[in-house]
Amino acid sequence: MYIVQIASECAPVIKAGGLGDVVYGLSRELENQGHTVELILPMYDCMRYDQIWGLHDAYKELSVPWDGGAIHCSVFCGWVHGRLCFFIQPHSIENFFNRGYYYGGNDDNLRFAFFSKAALEFLLQSNKRPDVIHCHDWQTGLIPVMLYEMYKFYGMANQRVCYTIHNFKHQGIGGMEVLRGTGLNNEVYYYNYDRLRDNFNPFAINFMKGGIVYSNFVNTVSPHHAWEARFTGISCGLGHTLEIHQDKFGGILNGIDFDVWNPESDRFIPHHYTAATFAEKAKNKKALRERLWLRHSGSAQGEQADQPLVCYIGRLDDQKGVHLVHHALYHTLARGGQFVLLGSATERGINDWFWREKINTNNNPDAHLELGFNEELSHLIYAGADIIVVPSNYEPCGLTQVIGLRYGTVPVVRGVGGLLNTIFDYDYDPNHPPEKRNGFMFFEPDQPGLNSALDRAIDLYAKNPPRFQQLAMGGMHYDNSWKHPAKIY
Ligand code: ADP
């Protein structure tokens, strides 16, 4: 099949979170399985140009109809670690993608509505006719709408759309300006509850709702989250729409790219290891401590040190249960462990809060808070830590716990969304025999809840190191690669 992925991220060139990992990893595996895959992405000024090979202009004169006129775009082409990517660069006073950020503008809805329109226009004008267009999240929700309502009549009648929702919280809300811009001009027609009208705000259109209504297949990124989306409030007002379209809605668990995330060959960690050479992992712990100026404890190099090193990697956002991340830091310190946090916040209040904590713990030899985005450091932390906490309020899939497993770092997670599909509690999981269990889980989103799981992990680490090591090594054997999910797609 010929598949075109249209998305706002693709790791490692554009990555704000798991979406980037998924777009890259899934594309690569689909190619491995014999499909032809191309990607269309925005050309941000702040993306990692050092991760693109052979960037050149592929299409200089792309004129994209917009707001009654047209915006002239250039399309560049290059390879991101083997994937063929087309980058769309608009030339207009709005400066859609030259702002030093991926998301966060007041006009994000217009920026990505334009990108969606430009991507379709590029397919049309360059005569690309994929079998499947795979769109991701709200940023590309209008693609199936425009395909069905407009581009079908221009010669793209045979393209089918798969729409993957990575996070229901951000849905893309707009008004008349979006309809005018994209040329979906029939206000009465689109402001209809069966089409784009937001289920709760009668004055708004909802991009993600459009994606659900108009796509041929809709999915979210884990089976349990698909269930939550339909039967709990987690889909932020789209439950009814999913109910109507239930026949084409499902959940496919994300994988991770087993070559990018591989402790046996990871170029960002100093000591490579596998489950069979697990002792080498302790050397990465030492390297991590050295890099972050943390105290060394325990016995000689290469042996298990006595202080457990607990980490958190991820966005600092209400979704991630930041109040529990904060608690995990101090609880770990109180239990005599060490804590490393790598995260960034877009919300000012959360950012200020964690900066204060960073200053508070500045002289503490057992804690380090790294505030910002650092891909390289994240690999070393996965390899060097003993335990990773993921106390999310909700989690469509979650990749950090799966990457943790791959690096023999034991996950302590809250039992929601994809965390329930990937982590099986060491003491209590009813569906897996003891040798198949791989972490610790809690359910109540409060401090005693987190303690109930984190304490069990720390106790096992301290009181029964061989069993803890067995648990960590067992996690490394899980196959959470893209092989199986890509087949389902
Ligand atoms: P999200 O909700 O952000 O998509 P996921 O768990 O699905 O969360 O994916 C997070 C991905 O982003 C992982 O690959 C993780 O390592 C990475 N990541 C998150 N925050 C940072 C950061 N501050 N620095 C480096 N990598 C990060």
mmCIF file of N, CA, C and O in Angstrom, residues 14 16 19 25 52 94 129 182 187 233 255 286 298 323 355 357 381 433 439 452:
data_model
loop_
_atom_site.group_PDB
_atom_site.id
_atom_site.type_symbol
_atom_site.label_atom_id
_atom_site.label_comp_id
_atom_site.label_asym_id
_atom_site.label_seq_id
_atom_site.Cartn_x
_atom_site.Cartn_y
_atom_site.Cartn_z
ATOM 1 N N ILE A 14 11.059 16.674 14.748
ATOM 2 C CA ILE A 14 10.060 17.519 15.423
ATOM 3 C C ILE A 14 9.444 16.660 16.511
ATOM 4 O O ILE A 14 8.703 15.716 16.213
ATOM 5 N N ALA A 16 7.602 16.946 20.403
ATOM 6 C CA ALA A 16 7.206 17.605 21.650
ATOM 7 C C ALA A 16 6.775 16.556 22.661
ATOM 8 O O ALA A 16 6.731 16.808 23.851
ATOM 9 N N LEU A 19 3.630 11.796 20.306
ATOM 10 C CA LEU A 19 3.145 11.834 18.926
ATOM 11 C C LEU A 19 4.303 11.693 17.933
ATOM 12 O O LEU A 19 4.222 10.939 16.962
ATOM 13 N N GLY A 25 8.017 5.911 14.392
ATOM 14 C CA GLY A 25 8.154 4.466 14.611
ATOM 15 C C GLY A 25 7.180 3.661 13.761
ATOM 16 O O GLY A 25 7.543 2.647 13.161
ATOM 17 N N ILE A 52 17.964 15.936 9.579
ATOM 18 C CA ILE A 52 17.442 15.691 8.225
ATOM 19 C C ILE A 52 18.615 15.506 7.283
ATOM 20 O O ILE A 52 19.575 16.289 7.310
ATOM 21 N N GLU A 94 1.547 35.994 8.049
ATOM 22 C CA GLU A 94 1.180 35.329 9.311
ATOM 23 C C GLU A 94 2.346 34.558 9.890
ATOM 24 O O GLU A 94 2.365 34.241 11.073
ATOM 25 N N ARG A 129 -1.294 10.045 -5.154
ATOM 26 C CA ARG A 129 -2.612 9.488 -4.857
ATOM 27 C C ARG A 129 -2.458 8.273 -3.943
ATOM 28 O O ARG A 129 -2.528 7.129 -4.375
ATOM 29 N N THR A 182 -10.263 27.925 4.961
ATOM 30 C CA THR A 182 -10.095 26.662 4.250
ATOM 31 C C THR A 182 -10.966 26.561 2.999
ATOM 32 O O THR A 182 -10.762 25.676 2.173
ATOM 33 N N GLU A 187 -21.640 27.828 5.864
ATOM 34 C CA GLU A 187 -21.724 27.911 7.319
ATOM 35 C C GLU A 187 -22.836 27.012 7.893
ATOM 36 O O GLU A 187 -22.615 26.251 8.836
ATOM 37 N N GLY A 233 -15.828 10.228 30.999
ATOM 38 C CA GLY A 233 -15.776 11.607 30.511
ATOM 39 C C GLY A 233 -14.444 11.987 29.892
ATOM 40 O O GLY A 233 -14.228 13.147 29.547
ATOM 41 N N GLY A 255 3.449 1.181 19.884
ATOM 42 C CA GLY A 255 4.702 0.488 20.132
ATOM 43 C C GLY A 255 5.797 1.524 20.335
ATOM 44 O O GLY A 255 5.538 2.727 20.372
ATOM 45 N N LYS A 286 25.948 5.014 37.436
ATOM 46 C CA LYS A 286 27.107 5.773 37.910
ATOM 47 C C LYS A 286 27.353 6.982 36.986
ATOM 48 O O LYS A 286 27.584 8.100 37.455
ATOM 49 N N GLY A 298 26.557 3.137 48.016
ATOM 50 C CA GLY A 298 26.621 1.697 47.796
ATOM 51 C C GLY A 298 28.017 1.199 47.602
ATOM 52 O O GLY A 298 28.999 1.864 47.942
ATOM 53 N N HIS A 323 1.022 16.880 40.596
ATOM 54 C CA HIS A 323 1.021 16.913 42.067
ATOM 55 C C HIS A 323 1.637 15.629 42.626
ATOM 56 O O HIS A 323 2.285 15.638 43.659
ATOM 57 N N TRP A 355 10.360 25.308 38.980
ATOM 58 C CA TRP A 355 11.610 26.077 39.120
ATOM 59 C C TRP A 355 11.910 26.337 40.587
ATOM 60 O O TRP A 355 13.060 26.269 41.019
ATOM 61 N N GLU A 357 11.041 24.397 43.021
ATOM 62 C CA GLU A 357 11.505 23.114 43.571
ATOM 63 C C GLU A 357 12.948 22.842 43.153
ATOM 64 O O GLU A 357 13.726 22.272 43.898
ATOM 65 N N ILE A 381 18.950 8.725 31.323
ATOM 66 C CA ILE A 381 18.121 8.544 32.529
ATOM 67 C C ILE A 381 17.383 7.203 32.473
ATOM 68 O O ILE A 381 17.340 6.457 33.451
ATOM 69 N N PRO A 433 0.549 -14.483 35.251
ATOM 70 C CA PRO A 433 1.309 -15.247 36.252
ATOM 71 C C PRO A 433 2.500 -14.406 36.734
ATOM 72 O O PRO A 433 2.944 -13.494 36.016
ATOM 73 N N GLY A 439 5.760 -4.525 36.870
ATOM 74 C CA GLY A 439 5.860 -3.216 37.521
ATOM 75 C C GLY A 439 4.942 -3.124 38.723
ATOM 76 O O GLY A 439 4.507 -4.146 39.270
ATOM 77 N N SER A 452 1.500 3.630 48.001
ATOM 78 C CA SER A 452 1.221 2.191 48.083
ATOM 79 C C SER A 452 1.996 1.424 47.018
ATOM 80 O O SER A 452 2.335 0.263 47.213
#
